[in-house]
XYZ file of C-alpha atoms in Angstrom:
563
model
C 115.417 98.550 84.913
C 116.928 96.300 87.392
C 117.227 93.562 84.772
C 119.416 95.511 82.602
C 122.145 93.967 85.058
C 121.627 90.475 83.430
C 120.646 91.574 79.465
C 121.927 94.982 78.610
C 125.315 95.805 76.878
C 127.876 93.732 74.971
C 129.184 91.743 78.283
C 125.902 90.456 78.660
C 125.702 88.455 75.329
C 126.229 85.070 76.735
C 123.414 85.804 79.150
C 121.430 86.827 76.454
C 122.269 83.753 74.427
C 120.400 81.661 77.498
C 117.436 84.206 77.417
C 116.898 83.409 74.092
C 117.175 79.438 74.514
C 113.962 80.522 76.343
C 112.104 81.646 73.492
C 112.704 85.530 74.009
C 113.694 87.616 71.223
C 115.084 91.473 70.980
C 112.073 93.225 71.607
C 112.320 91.421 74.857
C 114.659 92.429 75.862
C 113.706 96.463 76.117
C 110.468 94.565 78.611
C 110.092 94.596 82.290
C 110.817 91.144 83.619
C 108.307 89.618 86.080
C 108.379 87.022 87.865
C 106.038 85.200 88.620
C 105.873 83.140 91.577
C 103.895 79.845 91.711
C 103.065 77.520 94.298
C 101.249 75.158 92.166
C 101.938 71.628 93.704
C 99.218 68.699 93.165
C 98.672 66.886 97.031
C 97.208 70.613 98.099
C 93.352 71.501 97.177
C 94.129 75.158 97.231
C 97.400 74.756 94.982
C 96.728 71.504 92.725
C 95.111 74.140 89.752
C 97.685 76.878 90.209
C 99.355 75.475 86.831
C 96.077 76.898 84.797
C 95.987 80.512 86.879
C 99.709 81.186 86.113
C 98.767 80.556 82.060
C 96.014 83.137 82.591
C 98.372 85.231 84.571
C 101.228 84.851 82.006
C 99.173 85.472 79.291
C 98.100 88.891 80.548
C 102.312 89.909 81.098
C 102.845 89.351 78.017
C 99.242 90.934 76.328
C 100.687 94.424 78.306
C 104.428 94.131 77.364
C 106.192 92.841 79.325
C 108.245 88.894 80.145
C 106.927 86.929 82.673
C 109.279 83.969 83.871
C 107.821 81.587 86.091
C 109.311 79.584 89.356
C 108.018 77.259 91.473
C 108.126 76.869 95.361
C 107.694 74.145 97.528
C 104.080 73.963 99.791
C 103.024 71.524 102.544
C 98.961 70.901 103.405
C 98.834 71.304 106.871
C 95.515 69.099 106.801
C 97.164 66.128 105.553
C 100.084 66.213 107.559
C 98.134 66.888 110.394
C 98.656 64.374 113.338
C 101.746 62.642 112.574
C 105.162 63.683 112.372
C 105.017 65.458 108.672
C 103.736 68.395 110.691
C 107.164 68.902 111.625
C 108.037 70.084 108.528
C 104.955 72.486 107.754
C 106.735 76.015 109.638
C 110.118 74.915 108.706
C 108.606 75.145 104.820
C 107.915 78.775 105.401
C 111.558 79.394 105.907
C 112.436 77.393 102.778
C 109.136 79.314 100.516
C 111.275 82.357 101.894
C 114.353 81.717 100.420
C 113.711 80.323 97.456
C 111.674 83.915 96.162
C 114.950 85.473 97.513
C 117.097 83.111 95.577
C 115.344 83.201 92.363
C 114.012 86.716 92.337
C 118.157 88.424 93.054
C 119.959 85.407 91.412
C 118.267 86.674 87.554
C 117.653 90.468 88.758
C 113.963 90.183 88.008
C 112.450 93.724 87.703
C 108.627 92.888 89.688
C 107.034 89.983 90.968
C 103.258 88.497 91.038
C 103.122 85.670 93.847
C 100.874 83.182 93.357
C 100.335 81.200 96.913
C 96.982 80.160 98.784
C 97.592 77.976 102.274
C 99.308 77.648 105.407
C 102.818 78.821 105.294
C 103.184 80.027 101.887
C 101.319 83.017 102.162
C 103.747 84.137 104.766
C 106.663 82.408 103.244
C 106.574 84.115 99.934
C 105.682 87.968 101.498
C 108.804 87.372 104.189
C 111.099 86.581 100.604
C 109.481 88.868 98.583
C 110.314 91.486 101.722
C 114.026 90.755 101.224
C 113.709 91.332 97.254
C 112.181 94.296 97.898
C 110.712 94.912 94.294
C 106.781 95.949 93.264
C 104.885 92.818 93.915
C 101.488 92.090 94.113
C 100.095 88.825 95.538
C 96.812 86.954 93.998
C 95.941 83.637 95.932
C 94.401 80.831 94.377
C 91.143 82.157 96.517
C 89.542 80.120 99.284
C 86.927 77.065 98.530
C 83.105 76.466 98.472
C 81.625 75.416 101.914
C 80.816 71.961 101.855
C 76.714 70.182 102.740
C 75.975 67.041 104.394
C 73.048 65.191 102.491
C 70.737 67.055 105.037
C 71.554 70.329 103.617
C 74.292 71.579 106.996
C 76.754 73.494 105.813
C 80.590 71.780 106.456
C 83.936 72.360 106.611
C 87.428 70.495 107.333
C 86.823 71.492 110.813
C 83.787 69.819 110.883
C 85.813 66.693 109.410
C 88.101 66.894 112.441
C 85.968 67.107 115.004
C 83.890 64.709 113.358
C 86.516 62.069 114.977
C 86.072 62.908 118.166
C 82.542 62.261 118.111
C 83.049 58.999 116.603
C 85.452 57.918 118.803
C 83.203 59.284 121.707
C 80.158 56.922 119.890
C 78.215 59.402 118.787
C 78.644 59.626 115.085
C 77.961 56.299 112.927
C 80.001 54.857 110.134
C 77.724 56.715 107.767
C 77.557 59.574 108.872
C 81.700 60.091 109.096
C 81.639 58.803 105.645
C 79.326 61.385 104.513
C 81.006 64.506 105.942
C 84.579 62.953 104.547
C 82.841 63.020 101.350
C 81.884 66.429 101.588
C 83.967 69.023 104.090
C 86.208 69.921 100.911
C 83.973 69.934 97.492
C 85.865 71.785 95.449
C 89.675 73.270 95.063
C 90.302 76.420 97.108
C 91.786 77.011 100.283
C 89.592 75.384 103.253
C 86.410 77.562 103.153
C 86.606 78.713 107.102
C 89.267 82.037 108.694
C 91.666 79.217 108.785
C 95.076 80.087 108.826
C 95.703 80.393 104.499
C 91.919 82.079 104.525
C 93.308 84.574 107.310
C 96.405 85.543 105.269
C 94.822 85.805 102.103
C 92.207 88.548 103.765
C 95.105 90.110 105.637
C 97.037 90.884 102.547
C 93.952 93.098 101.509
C 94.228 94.222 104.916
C 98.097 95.434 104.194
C 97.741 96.669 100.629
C 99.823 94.055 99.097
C 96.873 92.363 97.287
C 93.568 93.523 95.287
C 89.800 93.466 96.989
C 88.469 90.472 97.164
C 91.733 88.261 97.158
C 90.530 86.676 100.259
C 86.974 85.999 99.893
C 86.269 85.465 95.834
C 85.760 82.000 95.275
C 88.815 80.002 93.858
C 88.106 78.486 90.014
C 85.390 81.112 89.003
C 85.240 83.633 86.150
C 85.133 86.392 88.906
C 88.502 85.092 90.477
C 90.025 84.609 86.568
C 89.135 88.574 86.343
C 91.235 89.286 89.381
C 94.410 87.160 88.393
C 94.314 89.267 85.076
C 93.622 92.898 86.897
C 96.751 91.837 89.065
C 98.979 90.766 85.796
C 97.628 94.468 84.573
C 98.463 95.863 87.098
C 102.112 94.885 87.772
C 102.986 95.418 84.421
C 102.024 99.219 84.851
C 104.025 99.272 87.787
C 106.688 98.054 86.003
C 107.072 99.976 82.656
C 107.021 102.989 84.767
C 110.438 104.047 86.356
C 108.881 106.533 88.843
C 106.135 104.149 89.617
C 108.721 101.070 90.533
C 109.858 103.133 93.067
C 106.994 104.474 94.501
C 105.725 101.129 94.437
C 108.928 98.454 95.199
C 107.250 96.723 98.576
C 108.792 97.946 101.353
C 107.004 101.482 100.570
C 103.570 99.424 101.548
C 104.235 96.879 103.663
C 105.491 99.135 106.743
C 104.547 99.440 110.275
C 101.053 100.663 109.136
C 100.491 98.076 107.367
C 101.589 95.440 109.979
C 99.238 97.409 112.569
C 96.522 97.264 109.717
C 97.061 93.313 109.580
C 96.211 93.021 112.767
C 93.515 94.957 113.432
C 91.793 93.280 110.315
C 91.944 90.403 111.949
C 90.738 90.571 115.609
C 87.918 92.347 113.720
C 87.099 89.256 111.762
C 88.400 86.360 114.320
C 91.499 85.279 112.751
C 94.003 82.550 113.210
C 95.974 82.941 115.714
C 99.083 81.590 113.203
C 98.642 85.251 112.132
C 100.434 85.870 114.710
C 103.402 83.748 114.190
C 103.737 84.458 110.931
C 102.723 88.212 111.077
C 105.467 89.156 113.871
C 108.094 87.349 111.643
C 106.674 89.507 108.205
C 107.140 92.587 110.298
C 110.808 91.583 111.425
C 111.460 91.024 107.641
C 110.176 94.500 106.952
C 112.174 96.175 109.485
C 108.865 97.173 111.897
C 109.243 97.805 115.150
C 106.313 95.802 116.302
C 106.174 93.597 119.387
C 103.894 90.730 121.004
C 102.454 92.887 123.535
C 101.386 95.410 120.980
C 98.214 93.250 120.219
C 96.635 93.677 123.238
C 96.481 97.677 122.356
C 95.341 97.430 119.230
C 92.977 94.932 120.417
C 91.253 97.262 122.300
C 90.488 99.757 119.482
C 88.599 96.820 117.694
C 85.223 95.683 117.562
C 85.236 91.799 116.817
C 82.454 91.923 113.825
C 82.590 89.044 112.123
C 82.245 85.243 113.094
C 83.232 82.762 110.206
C 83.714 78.902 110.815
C 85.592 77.587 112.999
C 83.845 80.340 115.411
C 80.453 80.140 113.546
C 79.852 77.080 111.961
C 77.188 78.338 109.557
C 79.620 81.650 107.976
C 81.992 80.832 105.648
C 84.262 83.021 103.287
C 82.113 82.924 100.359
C 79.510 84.388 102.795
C 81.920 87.544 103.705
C 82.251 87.509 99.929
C 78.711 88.217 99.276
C 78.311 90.372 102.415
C 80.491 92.910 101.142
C 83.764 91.297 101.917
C 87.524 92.416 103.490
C 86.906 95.890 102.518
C 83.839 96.376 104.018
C 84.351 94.899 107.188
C 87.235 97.548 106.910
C 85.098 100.778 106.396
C 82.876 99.209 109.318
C 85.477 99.588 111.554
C 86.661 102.865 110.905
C 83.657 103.823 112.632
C 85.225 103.656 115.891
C 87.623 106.253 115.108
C 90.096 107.336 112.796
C 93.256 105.368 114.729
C 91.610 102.348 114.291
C 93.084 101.684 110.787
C 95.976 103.779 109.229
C 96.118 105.509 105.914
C 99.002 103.965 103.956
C 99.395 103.489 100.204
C 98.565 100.382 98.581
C 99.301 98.585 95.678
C 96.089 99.624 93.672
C 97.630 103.167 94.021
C 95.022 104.655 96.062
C 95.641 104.747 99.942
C 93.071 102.726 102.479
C 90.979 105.007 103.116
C 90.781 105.910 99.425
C 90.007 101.955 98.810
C 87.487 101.683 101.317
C 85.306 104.825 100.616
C 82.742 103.229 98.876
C 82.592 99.870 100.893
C 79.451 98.723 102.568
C 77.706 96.043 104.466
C 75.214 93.976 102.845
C 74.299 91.628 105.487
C 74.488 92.813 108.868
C 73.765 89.067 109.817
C 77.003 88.344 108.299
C 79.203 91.337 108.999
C 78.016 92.955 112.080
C 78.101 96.831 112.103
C 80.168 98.528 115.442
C 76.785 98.961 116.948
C 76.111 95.307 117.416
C 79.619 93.637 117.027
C 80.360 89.905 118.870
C 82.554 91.654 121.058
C 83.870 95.413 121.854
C 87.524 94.101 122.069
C 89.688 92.064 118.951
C 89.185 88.345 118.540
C 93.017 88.019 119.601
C 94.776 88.548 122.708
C 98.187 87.589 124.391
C 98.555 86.192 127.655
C 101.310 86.929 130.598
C 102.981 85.655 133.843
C 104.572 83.195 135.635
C 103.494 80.196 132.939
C 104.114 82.826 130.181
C 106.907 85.231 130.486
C 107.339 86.674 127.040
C 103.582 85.723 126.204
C 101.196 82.989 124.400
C 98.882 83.339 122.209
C 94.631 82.971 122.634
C 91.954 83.296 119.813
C 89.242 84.630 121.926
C 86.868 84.745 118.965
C 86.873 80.419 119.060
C 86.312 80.969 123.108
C 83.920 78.229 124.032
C 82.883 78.179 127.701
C 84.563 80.346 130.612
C 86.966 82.947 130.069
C 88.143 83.285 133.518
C 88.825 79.850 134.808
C 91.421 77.742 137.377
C 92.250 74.139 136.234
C 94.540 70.994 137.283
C 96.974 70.835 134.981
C 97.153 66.893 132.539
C 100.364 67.170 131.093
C 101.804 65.447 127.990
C 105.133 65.370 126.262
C 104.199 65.818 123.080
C 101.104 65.697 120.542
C 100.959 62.220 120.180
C 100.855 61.543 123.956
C 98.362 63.930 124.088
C 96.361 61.875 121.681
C 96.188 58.865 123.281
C 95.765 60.368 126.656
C 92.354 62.091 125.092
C 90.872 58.859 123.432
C 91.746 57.065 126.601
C 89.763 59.241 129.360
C 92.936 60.809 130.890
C 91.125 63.952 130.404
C 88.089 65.118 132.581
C 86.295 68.359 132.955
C 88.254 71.053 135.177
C 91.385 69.957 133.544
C 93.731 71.811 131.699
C 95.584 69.841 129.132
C 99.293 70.802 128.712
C 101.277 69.699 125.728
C 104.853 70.761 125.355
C 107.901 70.131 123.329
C 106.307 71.332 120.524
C 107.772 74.728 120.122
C 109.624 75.771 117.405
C 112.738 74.260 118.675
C 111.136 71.363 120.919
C 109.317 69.892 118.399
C 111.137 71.272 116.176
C 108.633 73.205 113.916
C 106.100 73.447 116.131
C 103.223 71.231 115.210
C 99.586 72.589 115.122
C 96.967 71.069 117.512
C 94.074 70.894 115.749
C 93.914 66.784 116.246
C 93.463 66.983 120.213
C 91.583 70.128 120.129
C 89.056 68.353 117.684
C 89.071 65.403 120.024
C 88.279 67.380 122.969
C 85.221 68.996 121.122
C 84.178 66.412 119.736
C 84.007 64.344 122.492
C 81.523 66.980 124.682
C 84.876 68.655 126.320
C 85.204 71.821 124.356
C 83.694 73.797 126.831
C 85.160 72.332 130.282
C 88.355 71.791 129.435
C 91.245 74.478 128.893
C 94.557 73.811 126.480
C 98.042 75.074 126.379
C 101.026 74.736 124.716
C 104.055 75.920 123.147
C 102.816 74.386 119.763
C 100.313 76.506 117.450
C 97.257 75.832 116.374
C 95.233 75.086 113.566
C 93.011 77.984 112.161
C 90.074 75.297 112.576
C 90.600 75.109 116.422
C 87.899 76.646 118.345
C 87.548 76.443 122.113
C 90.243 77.643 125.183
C 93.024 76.883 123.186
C 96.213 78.534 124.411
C 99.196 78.406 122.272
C 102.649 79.849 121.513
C 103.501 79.698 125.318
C 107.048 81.719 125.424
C 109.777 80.663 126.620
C 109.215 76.570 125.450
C 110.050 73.568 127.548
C 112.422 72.873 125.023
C 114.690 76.314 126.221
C 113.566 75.519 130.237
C 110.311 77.553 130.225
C 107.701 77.242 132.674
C 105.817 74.859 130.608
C 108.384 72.404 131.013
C 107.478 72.216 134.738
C 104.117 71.534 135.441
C 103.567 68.769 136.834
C 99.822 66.860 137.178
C 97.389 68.428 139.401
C 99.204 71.865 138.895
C 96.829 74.805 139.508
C 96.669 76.833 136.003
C 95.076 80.044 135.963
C 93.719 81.822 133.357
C 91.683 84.961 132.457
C 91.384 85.814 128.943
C 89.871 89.635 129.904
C 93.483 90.336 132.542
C 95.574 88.746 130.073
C 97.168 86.420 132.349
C 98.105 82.986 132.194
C 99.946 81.457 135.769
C 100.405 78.470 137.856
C 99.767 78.735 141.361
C 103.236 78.138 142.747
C 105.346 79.652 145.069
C 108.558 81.266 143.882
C 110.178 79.129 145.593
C 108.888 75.939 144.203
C 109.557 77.319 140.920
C 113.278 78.112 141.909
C 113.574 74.058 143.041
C 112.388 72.862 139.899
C 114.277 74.863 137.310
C 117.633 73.945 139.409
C 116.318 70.066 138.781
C 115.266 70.558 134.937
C 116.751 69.104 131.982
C 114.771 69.589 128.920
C 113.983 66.466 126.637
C 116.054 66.946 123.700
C 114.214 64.751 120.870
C 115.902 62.398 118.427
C 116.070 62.970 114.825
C 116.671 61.739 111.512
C 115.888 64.830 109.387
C 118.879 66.967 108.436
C 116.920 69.565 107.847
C 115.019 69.587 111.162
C 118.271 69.527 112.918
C 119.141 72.455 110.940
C 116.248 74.599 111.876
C 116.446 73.459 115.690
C 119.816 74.638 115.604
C 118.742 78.192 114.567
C 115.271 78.674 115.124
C 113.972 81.395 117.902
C 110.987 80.876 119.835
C 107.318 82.112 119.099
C 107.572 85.168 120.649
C 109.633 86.719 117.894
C 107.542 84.874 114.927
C 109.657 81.828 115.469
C 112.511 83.475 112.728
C 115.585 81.979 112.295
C 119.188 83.275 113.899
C 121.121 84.990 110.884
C 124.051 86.629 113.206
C 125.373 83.403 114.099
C 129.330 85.292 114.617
């Protein structure tokens, strides 16, 4: 066992001594040691009850013999610091959930790992770490929450909450009725109940192997979500005990370039976040895949788009996929278009996807459509070119509201907040399309998600005459043209960081191309005038990841070859 390094022979008594401060005793010390990775933290609804799950978890280690040792990381709700400038720090936290499972996990020679995370960044945070371990791990999320009701029985969300504002603001919402969806968008714990972005990982980690059906779509605090934290604790530990089986099973073996392909045909098929994307190109790099930006649009053409859920479809939420036969159908669905729509590639379980799958059906075609009737014969993803994006950016076409061919005058904004008060104050009008940069990765830094103006736009009637880009992200609750990721940022001189008002912006979703209608030579004369606003900052840490963070292109990762 890899822990023998830190608890077997004579040399290793004062290590021992510390185990047993612990509580362990010899018998232990023959055990597979698991870590268990939490991200219990209380100001998160998906991760304030993680505490009691990791008990239950714990308790099963130890019931099939072997010593579980739980760790914490850090998490940041992307809802609450949505807006101001605490978003900052949300994609930065991914690189710190990364390194702490690295840290922890090598620093004490752990022999397997069960990751506990639910939103945002800490999905992807704890795979890219657990990707450097390298060890059999299986990941169980806290599971997504119930869809909220208004007191007239309409089914809400947090995305309804958002764009809720907008429609106050635009005097069409009373006191009352805000009041009443605040009460209820969120009624329970649980990752936000739409395909946000946590909702999107947690069904793409079925998608990949790397978690058990149903991790995306069972309802968090229920006895059927209880069953699957203990099947997972089960199931690690017989990973574990078995030498042939750690190896066959250590993470890398599963998460590999069919997996990563897997990922993403999983989710144009079910209208993902488009923070998959960000966070899906930098899992791959961390796995060693060989898998690039433009590679979406050819998978994206191999998949039927078969299944709206809020923010798309207002009415579908996760439970709903639950009930309709969940991730694994929507899986066998699509292998109805062919055999190289989805690889066959082991999985944690043991069996391989297909083997999974077999059995998997539709039980509400009004939830899950079949191939025969899907929303759309291409994926609910696609990435834009040209002249306004060189190396790409990044639309959900699944949360497409209006036109997806159009040509717009360009409103531009330095920055979110900007943006803001430009959109509550009438600067924007239909035909526009609203620009906000310097919030890349680096020009932000971290990249801030959008889901405040984009709300404001829909909610105030523009969602389907108005067009957005930006070299921020967005939100998994954003729906309508909402363009992000634009590669290169204004930050590192990109086109972006150009436009000027009035600027004609093209755009067709179905070519793939996203341009402004200048000459060459009018783009030559303003790059030799550009200087890039370089924001001030306080944060250590932000300066930090500024200093070595890539753009969005390559999953915004951070430089490690710095000599």
């Amino acid at each position: 066992m890899r822990s023998d390094e830190v608890k077997k022979g004579h040399q290793r008594a004062p290590h021992r001594s510390l185990f047993r401060a612990t509580g362990l005793v010899d018998e232990d010390f023959d055990k597979p040691f698991i870590g268990v990775a939490n991200s219990f933290i209380e100001i998160i609804p998906g991760h304030f009850f993680l505490d009691r799950v990791s008990k239950v978890i714990k308790e099963e280690i130890k019931a099939n013999g072997c010593v579980p040792f739980e760790f914490n990381t850090i998490g940041v709700d992307d809802g609450i610091a949505m807006g101001h400038d605490g978003m900052l720090f949300s994609l930065p936290s991914r690189e710190i959930i990364a390194n702490s499972i690295e840290t922890v996990m090598n620093a004490h020679k752990l022999d397997a790992m069960i990751a506990i995370p639910n939103c945002d960044k800490i999905v992807p945070g704890m795979i890219m770490g657990a990707l450097r371990v390298d060890v059999p791990t299986i990941f169980v999320s806290g599971g997504p929450m119930k869809k909220g009701y208004t007191k007239d029985g309409t089914p809400i969300d947090l995305a309804t909450a958002f764009e809720a504002v907008g429609k106050y603001e635009a005097g069409e919402m009373t006191d009352d009725e805000l009041h009443d969806i605040e009460c209820n968008a969120c009624p329970s714990g649980g990752s936000c109940s739409g395909m946000f972005t946590a909702n999107s990982m947690n069904t793409l980690m079925e998608a990949m192997g790397i978690a058990l059906p149903g991790n995306g779509t069972i309802v968090a605090l229920t006895k059927e979500r209880e069953a699957l934290y203990r099947k997972a604790a089960r199931r690690i530990c017989e990973i574990a005990k078995n030498k042939a089986a750690t190896k066959k099973f250590k993470l890398t073996n599963i998460l590999n370039e069919n997996a990563v392909r897997n990922a993403f045909a999983v989710d144009m098929a079910m209208g993902g976040s488009s923070n998959t994307v960000l966070h899906m190109l930098a899992i791959a790099k961390e796995a060693h895949v060989d898998f690039n930006l433009e590679d979406i649009n050819h998978i994206s053409k191999k998949v039927s788009h078969i299944a709206k859920i809020s923010p798309s479809l207002s009415t579908v939420h996760m439970e709903d996929i639950n009930s309709a036969g969940g991730v694994n159908a929507v899986m066998k669905e699509m292998t109805k278009r062919g055999d190289d729509v989805l690889k066959d590639n082991l999985t944690i379980t043991g069996e391989t996807v297909y083997e999974k799958i077999k059995d998997a059906h539709i039980k509400d075609t009004s939830i899950i459509h079949t191939i025969d009737n899907p929303y759309s014969k291409v994926g609910g993803l696609a990435i834009l070119y040209g002249n306004l994006a060189e190396q790409g950016a990044v639309i959900k076409t699944a949360g497409i509201i209006g036109a997806r061919a159009l040509t717009g005058t360009a409103v531009c904004f330095n920055g979110q907040p900007e943006a803001i008060e430009g959109i509550i104050g009438g600067k924007v009008k239909a035909g526009n399309v609203v620009v906000i940069r310097y919030e890349g990765p680096k020009g932000g830094p971290g990249m801030q998600e959008m889901l405040a103006p984009t709300s404001l736009i829909m909610g105030m009637g523009l969602g389907d005459k108005v067009a957005l880009i930006t070299d921020g992200r967005f939100s998994g609750a954003t729906r309508g043209a909402s363009i992000g990721h634009v590669s290169p940022e204004a930050a590192e001189g990109g086109m972006i960081g150009l436009l000027k008002d009035g600027d004609e912006i093209h755009i067709d979703v179905d070519k793939y191309i996203l341009s402004v209608n200048l000459s060459d030579e009018e783009i030559a004369r303003r790059k030799s005038e550009f200087v890039p606003i370089k924001k001030e900052l306080k944060s250590s840490w932000l300066k930090q990841y500024r200093a070595l963070v890539t753009n969005a292109s390559s999953g915004a990762i951070l430089k490690t070859d710095l000599f």
